[in-house]
CSV table of C-alpha atoms in Angstrom, one decimal:
chain,number,residue,atom,x,y,z
A,1,MET,CA,-9.3,30.3,-22.0
A,2,ALA,CA,-11.6,31.5,-24.9
A,3,LYS,CA,-8.9,33.9,-26.1
A,4,LYS,CA,-6.2,31.2,-26.2
A,5,GLN,CA,-8.6,28.7,-28.0
A,6,LEU,CA,-9.6,31.3,-30.6
A,7,GLU,CA,-6.1,32.4,-31.3
A,8,LYS,CA,-5.0,28.7,-31.5
A,9,TRP,CA,-7.3,28.2,-34.5
A,10,GLU,CA,-7.7,31.8,-35.9
A,11,GLY,CA,-4.3,33.3,-35.4
A,12,GLU,CA,-3.1,36.3,-33.3
A,13,ASP,CA,-6.0,38.6,-34.3
A,14,GLY,CA,-8.6,35.8,-33.9
A,15,PHE,CA,-9.9,37.1,-30.6
A,16,GLU,CA,-10.3,40.6,-32.0
A,17,ARG,CA,-12.3,39.3,-34.9
A,18,TYR,CA,-14.4,37.3,-32.5
A,19,LEU,CA,-15.2,40.5,-30.5
A,20,ALA,CA,-16.2,42.2,-33.7
A,21,PHE,CA,-18.5,39.3,-34.5
A,22,MET,CA,-20.0,39.6,-31.1
A,23,GLN,CA,-20.5,43.3,-31.5
A,24,GLU,CA,-22.5,42.7,-34.6
A,25,ALA,CA,-24.5,39.9,-33.0
A,26,HIS,CA,-25.1,42.3,-30.0
A,27,ARG,CA,-26.8,44.8,-32.4
A,28,HIS,CA,-28.8,42.0,-34.0
A,29,TYR,CA,-30.0,40.9,-30.6
A,30,HIS,CA,-31.0,44.2,-29.1
A,31,ILE,CA,-32.6,45.6,-32.2
A,32,SER,CA,-34.6,42.4,-32.6
A,33,VAL,CA,-35.8,42.4,-29.0
A,34,ALA,CA,-37.0,46.0,-29.2
A,35,GLN,CA,-38.3,46.2,-32.8
A,36,VAL,CA,-39.5,42.6,-33.4
A,37,LEU,CA,-40.0,40.6,-30.2
A,38,ARG,CA,-42.0,43.3,-28.5
A,39,LYS,CA,-44.0,44.5,-31.5
A,40,ASN,CA,-46.8,43.0,-33.5
A,41,PHE,CA,-46.7,42.9,-37.3
A,42,THR,CA,-50.4,42.9,-38.3
A,43,SER,CA,-49.8,43.9,-42.0
A,44,LEU,CA,-47.1,44.8,-44.4
A,45,PHE,CA,-47.4,48.4,-43.3
A,46,SER,CA,-46.1,47.3,-39.9
A,47,MET,CA,-42.7,46.8,-41.5
A,48,LEU,CA,-42.6,50.4,-42.6
A,49,ARG,CA,-42.4,51.7,-39.1
A,50,PRO,CA,-39.4,54.1,-39.0
A,51,GLY,CA,-38.1,52.5,-35.9
A,52,PHE,CA,-37.9,49.1,-37.7
A,53,ILE,CA,-37.2,49.8,-41.3
A,54,GLY,CA,-34.4,52.1,-40.5
A,55,LYS,CA,-32.6,49.2,-39.0
A,56,VAL,CA,-33.5,46.5,-41.5
A,57,PHE,CA,-30.1,46.4,-43.2
A,58,THR,CA,-28.3,46.5,-39.8
A,59,LEU,CA,-29.9,43.1,-39.2
A,60,HIS,CA,-28.4,41.6,-42.4
A,61,PRO,CA,-31.5,39.6,-43.2
A,62,PHE,CA,-30.5,39.0,-46.8
A,63,GLU,CA,-27.2,37.3,-46.0
A,64,SER,CA,-26.8,33.9,-44.5
A,65,ILE,CA,-25.4,33.5,-41.0
A,66,TYR,CA,-22.6,31.3,-42.4
A,67,SER,CA,-21.5,33.8,-45.0
A,68,ARG,CA,-21.6,36.6,-42.5
A,69,ALA,CA,-19.6,34.6,-39.9
A,70,SER,CA,-17.1,33.9,-42.7
A,71,ARG,CA,-16.3,37.6,-42.7
A,72,TYR,CA,-15.0,37.3,-39.1
A,73,PHE,CA,-13.6,33.7,-38.9
A,74,ARG,CA,-11.1,32.3,-41.3
A,75,THR,CA,-11.3,28.6,-40.3
A,76,ASP,CA,-14.2,26.3,-41.2
A,77,ARG,CA,-14.0,25.0,-37.6
A,78,MET,CA,-14.9,28.3,-36.0
A,79,ARG,CA,-17.4,29.1,-38.7
A,80,ARG,CA,-19.2,25.9,-37.8
A,81,VAL,CA,-19.0,26.6,-34.1
A,82,PHE,CA,-20.6,30.1,-34.5
A,83,THR,CA,-23.3,29.2,-36.9
A,84,PHE,CA,-24.7,25.8,-35.8
A,85,GLY,CA,-27.0,27.6,-33.5
A,86,SER,CA,-29.3,28.4,-36.4
A,87,MET,CA,-30.6,24.8,-35.8
A,88,TYR,CA,-32.4,26.2,-32.8
A,89,MET,CA,-34.6,27.9,-35.3
A,90,GLY,CA,-34.8,24.7,-37.4
A,91,MET,CA,-32.8,26.2,-40.3
A,92,SER,CA,-29.5,25.5,-42.1
A,93,PRO,CA,-26.8,28.1,-41.3
A,94,PHE,CA,-26.3,28.3,-45.1
A,95,ASN,CA,-29.8,29.7,-45.5
A,96,ALA,CA,-30.7,31.2,-42.1
A,97,PRO,CA,-30.6,35.0,-42.1
A,98,ALA,CA,-27.5,36.5,-40.5
A,99,THR,CA,-29.8,38.2,-38.0
A,100,TYR,CA,-29.8,34.9,-36.1
A,101,SER,CA,-26.2,35.4,-34.9
A,102,LEU,CA,-28.2,36.8,-32.0
A,103,LEU,CA,-28.5,33.2,-30.8
A,104,GLN,CA,-24.8,33.0,-30.3
A,105,TYR,CA,-24.8,36.3,-28.5
A,106,THR,CA,-27.5,35.3,-26.0
A,107,GLU,CA,-25.6,32.2,-25.1
A,108,LEU,CA,-22.3,33.8,-24.7
A,109,ALA,CA,-23.3,37.2,-23.3
A,110,GLU,CA,-26.5,36.6,-21.5
A,111,GLY,CA,-25.9,33.0,-20.5
A,112,ILE,CA,-28.0,29.8,-20.7
A,113,TRP,CA,-30.8,29.6,-18.1
A,114,TYR,CA,-32.2,26.4,-16.7
A,115,PRO,CA,-35.1,26.1,-14.3
A,116,LEU,CA,-34.1,23.7,-11.5
A,117,GLY,CA,-36.5,20.8,-11.5
A,118,GLY,CA,-36.7,20.8,-15.2
A,119,PHE,CA,-38.5,22.8,-17.9
A,120,HIS,CA,-41.9,21.7,-16.7
A,121,LYS,CA,-41.3,24.1,-13.7
A,122,ILE,CA,-42.1,26.9,-16.2
A,123,VAL,CA,-45.4,25.3,-17.0
A,124,GLN,CA,-46.2,24.8,-13.3
A,125,ALA,CA,-45.4,28.4,-12.6
A,126,LEU,CA,-47.7,29.6,-15.4
A,127,VAL,CA,-50.5,27.2,-14.2
A,128,ALA,CA,-50.1,28.6,-10.7
A,129,VAL,CA,-50.6,32.2,-12.0
A,130,GLY,CA,-53.8,31.1,-13.7
A,131,GLU,CA,-55.1,29.3,-10.7
A,132,ARG,CA,-54.7,32.5,-8.6
A,133,TYR,CA,-57.1,34.0,-11.1
A,134,LYS,CA,-59.5,31.1,-10.9
A,135,VAL,CA,-58.6,29.6,-14.3
A,136,ASP,CA,-60.2,26.2,-15.0
A,137,TYR,CA,-57.7,23.9,-16.7
A,138,ARG,CA,-59.2,21.0,-18.7
A,139,LEU,CA,-56.6,18.3,-19.3
A,140,SER,CA,-57.0,15.2,-21.4
A,141,SER,CA,-59.7,17.0,-23.3
A,142,PRO,CA,-58.9,16.8,-27.1
A,143,VAL,CA,-60.5,19.5,-29.2
A,144,ARG,CA,-62.5,18.4,-32.3
A,145,ARG,CA,-63.2,21.7,-33.8
A,146,VAL,CA,-63.6,25.5,-33.3
A,147,LEU,CA,-67.3,26.6,-33.2
A,148,PHE,CA,-68.6,29.7,-34.9
A,149,THR,CA,-71.6,32.0,-34.8
A,150,LYS,CA,-74.5,31.2,-37.3
A,151,ASP,CA,-73.2,33.9,-39.7
A,152,THR,CA,-69.7,32.2,-39.5
A,153,LYS,CA,-68.1,35.5,-38.9
A,154,LYS,CA,-67.0,35.0,-35.3
A,155,ALA,CA,-65.5,32.2,-33.2
A,156,SER,CA,-67.9,31.2,-30.4
A,157,GLY,CA,-66.2,28.3,-28.6
A,158,ILE,CA,-64.9,24.8,-29.2
A,159,GLU,CA,-66.3,21.3,-29.4
A,160,LEU,CA,-64.4,18.5,-27.6
A,161,ASP,CA,-63.9,14.9,-28.9
A,162,SER,CA,-66.4,13.9,-26.3
A,163,GLY,CA,-69.1,16.0,-27.9
A,164,GLU,CA,-69.1,18.6,-25.2
A,165,THR,CA,-69.3,22.2,-26.3
A,166,ILE,CA,-67.6,25.1,-24.5
A,167,LEU,CA,-68.8,28.6,-25.5
A,168,ALA,CA,-66.4,31.5,-25.2
A,169,ASP,CA,-66.1,35.2,-26.1
A,170,VAL,CA,-62.5,34.6,-27.4
A,171,VAL,CA,-60.8,31.5,-28.7
A,172,VAL,CA,-57.0,31.3,-28.6
A,173,ILE,CA,-55.3,28.4,-30.4
A,174,ASN,CA,-51.8,27.4,-29.3
A,175,ALA,CA,-51.7,24.1,-31.3
A,176,ASP,CA,-49.4,23.8,-34.3
A,177,LEU,CA,-50.8,26.4,-36.8
A,178,VAL,CA,-50.8,24.1,-39.9
A,179,TYR,CA,-52.6,21.4,-37.9
A,180,ALA,CA,-55.1,23.9,-36.5
A,181,PHE,CA,-56.0,25.4,-39.9
A,182,ASN,CA,-56.4,22.0,-41.5
A,183,SER,CA,-58.0,20.1,-38.6
A,184,LEU,CA,-59.8,22.5,-36.3
A,185,LEU,CA,-61.0,25.2,-38.7
A,186,PRO,CA,-63.3,25.0,-41.8
A,187,PRO,CA,-61.5,24.1,-45.0
A,188,SER,CA,-60.0,27.1,-46.8
A,189,PRO,CA,-57.4,28.1,-49.4
A,190,GLU,CA,-55.4,29.6,-46.6
A,191,ALA,CA,-55.1,26.2,-44.9
A,192,LYS,CA,-53.7,24.7,-48.1
A,193,ARG,CA,-51.3,27.5,-48.5
A,194,LEU,CA,-50.0,27.1,-45.0
A,195,ALA,CA,-49.5,23.4,-45.5
A,196,ASN,CA,-47.3,24.2,-48.5
A,197,ARG,CA,-45.2,26.8,-46.8
A,198,PRO,CA,-41.5,25.9,-46.0
A,199,SER,CA,-41.2,24.1,-42.7
A,200,SER,CA,-38.5,23.7,-40.1
A,201,CYS,CA,-36.6,20.5,-39.7
A,202,SER,CA,-37.6,17.5,-37.5
A,203,SER,CA,-35.5,15.5,-35.1
A,204,ILE,CA,-34.8,12.1,-33.7
A,205,SER,CA,-34.6,12.8,-29.9
A,206,PHE,CA,-33.3,10.3,-27.4
A,207,TYR,CA,-34.0,10.5,-23.7
A,208,TRP,CA,-31.6,8.2,-21.7
A,209,ALA,CA,-31.6,7.2,-18.1
A,210,MET,CA,-28.1,6.1,-17.2
A,211,ASN,CA,-27.1,3.7,-14.5
A,212,ARG,CA,-23.9,5.7,-13.8
A,213,LYS,CA,-22.3,9.1,-14.2
A,214,VAL,CA,-21.0,9.9,-17.7
A,215,ASN,CA,-18.3,12.3,-16.5
A,216,THR,CA,-16.8,12.9,-19.9
A,217,LEU,CA,-19.9,14.9,-20.8
A,218,THR,CA,-20.6,18.4,-19.5
A,219,THR,CA,-24.0,20.1,-19.3
A,220,HIS,CA,-24.0,21.2,-22.9
A,221,ASN,CA,-22.2,19.2,-25.6
A,222,VAL,CA,-22.3,19.8,-29.4
A,223,PHE,CA,-20.9,17.3,-31.8
A,224,LEU,CA,-20.5,18.7,-35.3
A,225,ALA,CA,-20.3,16.7,-38.6
A,226,ASP,CA,-17.1,16.8,-40.5
A,227,LYS,CA,-19.2,17.1,-43.7
A,228,PHE,CA,-20.9,20.2,-42.4
A,229,LYS,CA,-22.7,21.6,-45.4
A,230,GLU,CA,-23.5,18.2,-46.9
A,231,SER,CA,-25.2,17.3,-43.6
A,232,PHE,CA,-27.5,20.3,-43.8
A,233,ASP,CA,-28.2,19.6,-47.5
A,234,ASP,CA,-29.4,16.2,-46.5
A,235,ILE,CA,-31.7,17.6,-43.8
A,236,PHE,CA,-33.2,20.6,-45.7
A,237,ASP,CA,-33.0,19.6,-49.4
A,238,ARG,CA,-33.3,15.9,-49.3
A,239,HIS,CA,-35.3,15.6,-46.1
A,240,MET,CA,-33.4,12.7,-44.7
A,241,MET,CA,-31.0,11.9,-41.9
A,242,PRO,CA,-27.5,12.9,-42.8
A,243,GLU,CA,-24.8,10.3,-43.3
A,244,ASP,CA,-22.6,12.4,-41.1
A,245,LEU,CA,-24.5,13.5,-38.0
A,246,SER,CA,-24.4,16.7,-36.0
A,247,PHE,CA,-26.1,16.4,-32.7
A,248,TYR,CA,-26.6,18.2,-29.3
A,249,VAL,CA,-26.3,16.4,-26.0
A,250,ASN,CA,-27.7,17.9,-22.8
A,251,VAL,CA,-27.0,16.4,-19.3
A,252,PRO,CA,-29.4,18.2,-17.0
A,253,SER,CA,-28.3,16.1,-14.0
A,254,ARG,CA,-24.9,17.8,-14.2
A,255,ILE,CA,-26.4,21.0,-12.7
A,256,ASP,CA,-29.8,19.8,-11.4
A,257,PRO,CA,-29.7,17.0,-8.7
A,258,THR,CA,-33.4,16.4,-9.2
A,259,ALA,CA,-32.9,15.3,-12.8
A,260,ALA,CA,-31.5,11.8,-11.9
A,261,PRO,CA,-31.0,9.6,-8.9
A,262,SER,CA,-27.7,10.0,-7.0
A,263,GLY,CA,-24.7,8.5,-8.8
A,264,THR,CA,-26.5,8.4,-12.2
A,265,ASP,CA,-27.2,10.8,-15.1
A,266,SER,CA,-30.1,11.7,-17.4
A,267,ILE,CA,-29.2,12.6,-21.0
A,268,VAL,CA,-31.2,14.2,-23.7
A,269,ILE,CA,-29.9,14.0,-27.3
A,270,LEU,CA,-31.3,15.9,-30.3
A,271,VAL,CA,-30.4,14.8,-33.8
A,272,PRO,CA,-31.7,17.2,-36.5
A,273,VAL,CA,-33.3,15.3,-39.5
A,274,GLY,CA,-35.5,16.1,-42.4
A,275,HIS,CA,-39.2,16.6,-41.8
A,276,LEU,CA,-41.7,14.1,-43.2
A,277,ILE,CA,-42.0,14.0,-47.0
A,278,ASP,CA,-45.4,12.2,-47.0
A,279,GLU,CA,-47.4,13.9,-44.3
A,280,ASN,CA,-49.9,11.1,-44.0
A,281,ALA,CA,-47.5,8.1,-44.2
A,282,SER,CA,-47.4,5.7,-41.3
A,283,GLU,CA,-44.2,4.1,-39.8
A,284,LYS,CA,-44.5,1.3,-42.3
A,285,GLN,CA,-45.4,3.4,-45.4
A,286,VAL,CA,-42.5,5.8,-45.4
A,287,LYS,CA,-39.9,6.1,-48.1
A,288,PRO,CA,-36.6,4.2,-47.8
A,289,THR,CA,-34.8,7.4,-46.9
A,290,GLN,CA,-37.3,8.0,-44.1
A,291,ASN,CA,-37.5,4.5,-42.5
A,292,TRP,CA,-37.4,5.8,-39.0
A,293,GLU,CA,-37.1,2.5,-37.3
A,294,LYS,CA,-33.8,1.8,-39.1
A,295,LEU,CA,-32.7,5.4,-38.8
A,296,VAL,CA,-33.2,5.4,-35.1
A,297,PHE,CA,-30.9,2.4,-34.8
A,298,ARG,CA,-28.2,4.0,-37.0
A,299,ALA,CA,-28.5,7.3,-35.1
A,300,ARG,CA,-28.1,5.6,-31.7
A,301,GLU,CA,-25.0,3.6,-33.0
A,302,THR,CA,-23.5,6.8,-34.5
A,303,ILE,CA,-24.1,8.8,-31.3
A,304,ILE,CA,-22.5,6.3,-29.1
A,305,SER,CA,-19.5,5.7,-31.3
A,306,THR,CA,-19.0,9.5,-31.8
A,307,ILE,CA,-19.1,10.3,-28.1
A,308,GLU,CA,-16.8,7.4,-27.3
A,309,ALA,CA,-14.3,8.4,-30.0
A,310,ARG,CA,-14.2,12.1,-29.2
A,311,THR,CA,-14.4,12.0,-25.4
A,312,GLY,CA,-12.7,8.7,-24.5
A,313,GLU,CA,-15.9,7.4,-22.8
A,314,LYS,CA,-16.2,3.6,-22.6
A,315,ASN,CA,-19.1,1.2,-22.7
A,316,LEU,CA,-21.8,3.9,-23.1
A,317,GLN,CA,-24.4,1.5,-24.5
A,318,ALA,CA,-24.2,-0.7,-21.4
A,319,ALA,CA,-24.8,2.3,-19.2
A,320,ILE,CA,-28.3,3.1,-20.7
A,321,SER,CA,-30.9,1.6,-18.4
A,322,LYS,CA,-34.0,3.2,-20.1
A,323,GLU,CA,-34.6,4.9,-23.3
A,324,ILE,CA,-37.5,7.0,-24.8
A,325,VAL,CA,-37.3,8.1,-28.4
A,326,ASN,CA,-39.2,10.6,-30.5
A,327,THR,CA,-39.1,10.6,-34.3
A,328,PRO,CA,-40.8,12.8,-37.0
A,329,ILE,CA,-43.7,10.2,-36.9
A,330,SER,CA,-44.3,10.6,-33.1
A,331,TRP,CA,-43.8,14.4,-33.3
A,332,ARG,CA,-46.7,14.4,-35.8
A,333,ASP,CA,-48.9,11.7,-34.2
A,334,GLU,CA,-48.5,12.6,-30.5
A,335,PHE,CA,-48.0,16.3,-30.7
A,336,ASN,CA,-49.9,17.2,-33.9
A,337,LEU,CA,-46.9,18.8,-35.5
A,338,SER,CA,-47.4,19.1,-39.2
A,339,LYS,CA,-44.7,17.0,-41.1
A,340,GLY,CA,-43.2,16.4,-37.7
A,341,SER,CA,-41.5,19.8,-38.0
A,342,ILE,CA,-40.5,20.5,-34.4
A,343,LEU,CA,-40.1,24.2,-34.7
A,344,GLY,CA,-43.1,25.1,-36.9
A,345,LEU,CA,-42.9,27.1,-40.1
A,346,SER,CA,-39.5,28.2,-41.5
A,347,HIS,CA,-37.9,31.3,-40.1
A,348,SER,CA,-36.5,32.6,-43.4
A,349,PHE,CA,-36.9,36.3,-44.0
A,350,PHE,CA,-40.1,35.9,-46.0
A,351,ASN,CA,-41.6,33.7,-43.3
A,352,VAL,CA,-41.2,36.1,-40.4
A,353,LEU,CA,-42.4,39.6,-39.5
A,354,SER,CA,-45.4,40.6,-41.6
A,355,PHE,CA,-44.9,37.6,-43.8
A,356,ARG,CA,-45.6,35.2,-40.9
A,357,PRO,CA,-49.2,34.1,-40.2
A,358,PRO,CA,-50.7,36.8,-38.0
A,359,THR,CA,-51.7,36.4,-34.3
A,360,ARG,CA,-55.4,37.1,-35.3
A,361,HIS,CA,-57.3,35.3,-37.9
A,362,SER,CA,-57.9,37.3,-41.0
A,363,SER,CA,-61.5,36.2,-41.6
A,364,PHE,CA,-63.0,35.2,-38.2
A,365,GLU,CA,-63.5,37.6,-35.3
A,366,SER,CA,-62.4,36.6,-31.8
A,367,LEU,CA,-60.0,34.0,-33.1
A,368,TYR,CA,-56.3,34.3,-32.1
A,369,PHE,CA,-53.1,32.4,-32.3
A,370,VAL,CA,-49.9,31.9,-30.3
A,371,GLY,CA,-47.0,29.5,-30.8
A,372,ALA,CA,-44.1,28.7,-33.0
A,373,SER,CA,-45.7,29.3,-36.4
A,374,THR,CA,-47.2,32.7,-35.7
A,375,HIS,CA,-45.4,36.0,-34.8
A,376,PRO,CA,-42.8,36.3,-33.4
A,377,GLY,CA,-41.6,32.7,-33.9
A,378,THR,CA,-40.3,29.5,-32.2
A,379,GLY,CA,-38.7,28.7,-28.9
A,380,VAL,CA,-40.0,28.9,-25.4
A,381,PRO,CA,-38.9,32.5,-24.6
A,382,ILE,CA,-40.1,33.7,-28.1
A,383,CYS,CA,-43.5,32.0,-27.7
A,384,LEU,CA,-44.0,33.5,-24.3
A,385,ALA,CA,-43.2,36.9,-25.7
A,386,GLY,CA,-45.7,36.1,-28.5
A,387,SER,CA,-48.3,35.3,-25.9
A,388,LYS,CA,-48.0,38.8,-24.5
A,389,ILE,CA,-48.3,40.3,-27.9
A,390,THR,CA,-51.5,38.3,-28.5
A,391,SER,CA,-52.9,39.2,-25.1
A,392,GLU,CA,-52.4,42.9,-25.8
A,393,GLN,CA,-54.1,42.5,-29.2
A,394,ILE,CA,-57.1,40.8,-27.6
A,395,LEU,CA,-57.4,43.5,-25.0
A,396,LYS,CA,-57.1,46.3,-27.6
A,397,ASP,CA,-59.7,44.6,-29.9
A,398,HIS,CA,-62.1,44.4,-27.0
A,399,LYS,CA,-61.3,48.0,-25.9
A,400,MET,CA,-60.1,46.8,-22.5
A,401,GLU,CA,-57.3,48.3,-20.5
A,402,ILE,CA,-53.9,46.5,-20.6
A,403,PRO,CA,-53.1,46.0,-16.9
A,404,TRP,CA,-49.3,45.8,-17.3
A,405,THR,CA,-46.9,48.3,-18.6
A,406,ASN,CA,-44.2,47.5,-21.2
A,407,GLY,CA,-41.5,48.6,-18.8
A,408,PRO,CA,-38.2,49.7,-20.5
A,409,GLU,CA,-39.7,48.9,-23.9
A,410,ASP,CA,-37.3,50.8,-26.1
A,411,LEU,CA,-34.2,48.6,-25.4
A,412,VAL,CA,-32.5,50.1,-28.4
A,413,ARG,CA,-32.8,53.6,-26.9
A,414,ARG,CA,-31.5,52.4,-23.5
A,415,THR,CA,-28.4,50.8,-25.1
A,416,GLY,CA,-27.6,53.7,-27.3
A,417,LEU,CA,-28.4,51.7,-30.5
A,418,ASP,CA,-31.1,54.3,-31.5
A,419,LYS,CA,-28.2,56.3,-32.9
A,420,PHE,CA,-27.1,53.4,-35.0
A,421,GLY,CA,-28.9,53.3,-38.4
A,422,SER,CA,-31.6,55.6,-37.2
A,423,LEU,CA,-33.5,57.2,-40.1
A,424,LYS,CA,-35.9,60.1,-40.6
A,425,PRO,CA,-38.5,59.0,-43.0
A,426,THR,CA,-39.1,62.4,-44.6
A,427,SER,CA,-35.5,63.2,-45.2
A,428,ASP,CA,-33.3,60.0,-45.4
A,429,LEU,CA,-33.1,58.4,-48.8
A,430,ARG,CA,-32.2,55.1,-47.2
A,431,TYR,CA,-35.6,54.9,-45.5
A,432,TRP,CA,-37.4,55.0,-48.9
A,433,VAL,CA,-34.9,52.6,-50.5
A,434,ALA,CA,-35.6,50.1,-47.7
A,435,CYS,CA,-39.4,50.6,-48.1
A,436,LEU,CA,-39.1,50.1,-51.8
A,437,VAL,CA,-37.0,46.9,-51.4
A,438,LEU,CA,-39.5,45.4,-49.0
A,439,LEU,CA,-42.5,46.3,-51.0
A,440,ILE,CA,-41.0,44.9,-54.2
A,441,ALA,CA,-40.0,41.7,-52.4
A,442,ALA,CA,-43.5,41.4,-50.9
A,443,TYR,CA,-45.1,41.9,-54.3
A,444,ILE,CA,-42.9,39.2,-55.9
A,445,LEU,CA,-43.6,36.8,-53.0
A,446,LEU,CA,-47.3,37.3,-52.7
């Protein structure tokens, strides 16, 4: 089926070019897992590791995913299909590094995994692990600030909004990093710099309970704007909701009977929009292009009309029995996401690796970070991998044994990719060229 569809749009050799694209995406994925996802980048020197820098150019970080896909696909239709995934990182495909073709690879080669019972099952599983080790979970206990020793050199605990203080040997913050630096930590130039760094986009997200099945929708549905580039320019340059929407529709009840009562569906819709322009504006103070009450109404109308026009579905509005909506305002106010950016700081090349905020505070001892805006980046699997990196760093800093092994850590070696782009630092000119490029770029940036 895939071969016929690709050749329908791309011509006789379309499937062969697709396989070539997937081969490149395969390299991006496996090198990134082994050299980025499982490694910490504590300083610029971390990027000079021979195992990483020897493969930098293989990852194509200085080309956009759209321009790279254009080498393999001739039609704009297929280029859009294989680049829209950069939105999972909160980036435009016209700016996102080509490395992120790994997202398409994971979907098509590794599959999309869903925990039966909903994503909260992952949280429950993690809680259960903690409970086995006698972890005390304090829910509905907002944190007012992080506490420090008298010499202000070391984190010593937290103070709750209730006034209660909890002392600790180590403090790990998993709140939004920009929020944490500007609301939980003492004022600092670093906090201001973080607030001014490029952020990911926001979203208007609808959660619909339907009174019937919507059989024209499958589990995963992507509706792409006809004015593809213009829509991303609206989101990332003008920070608004595009006139022509692209959106993702998930129907978890299609594969999970616990997601909705029998004979009905639950639907989640994500509409990428620009982040907040005025970080402190209320719902009634926003600029005309960010009047979220009106934009939610327009988004809902557009989604319904688009689904009906493209799938043949009828009377979708009447089938919605209950609706919950999140906007950039609620992402900020309810979840403490700076600017309502749902995926943290940007994931452009100079906002990842050693350029991304580190997992340990640069000035305070015993203060660590996990989450979307620190290394390695955003997304549930990525943040979970980051939590392992941070845990290992804490154990090493406190000279404690790491109780787990990394297992088959060198995935590149196991897949034979160690022979692809491998460099010897003392003899290969490309190694030193790569080092020089990164150092010059870092100097210009910093």
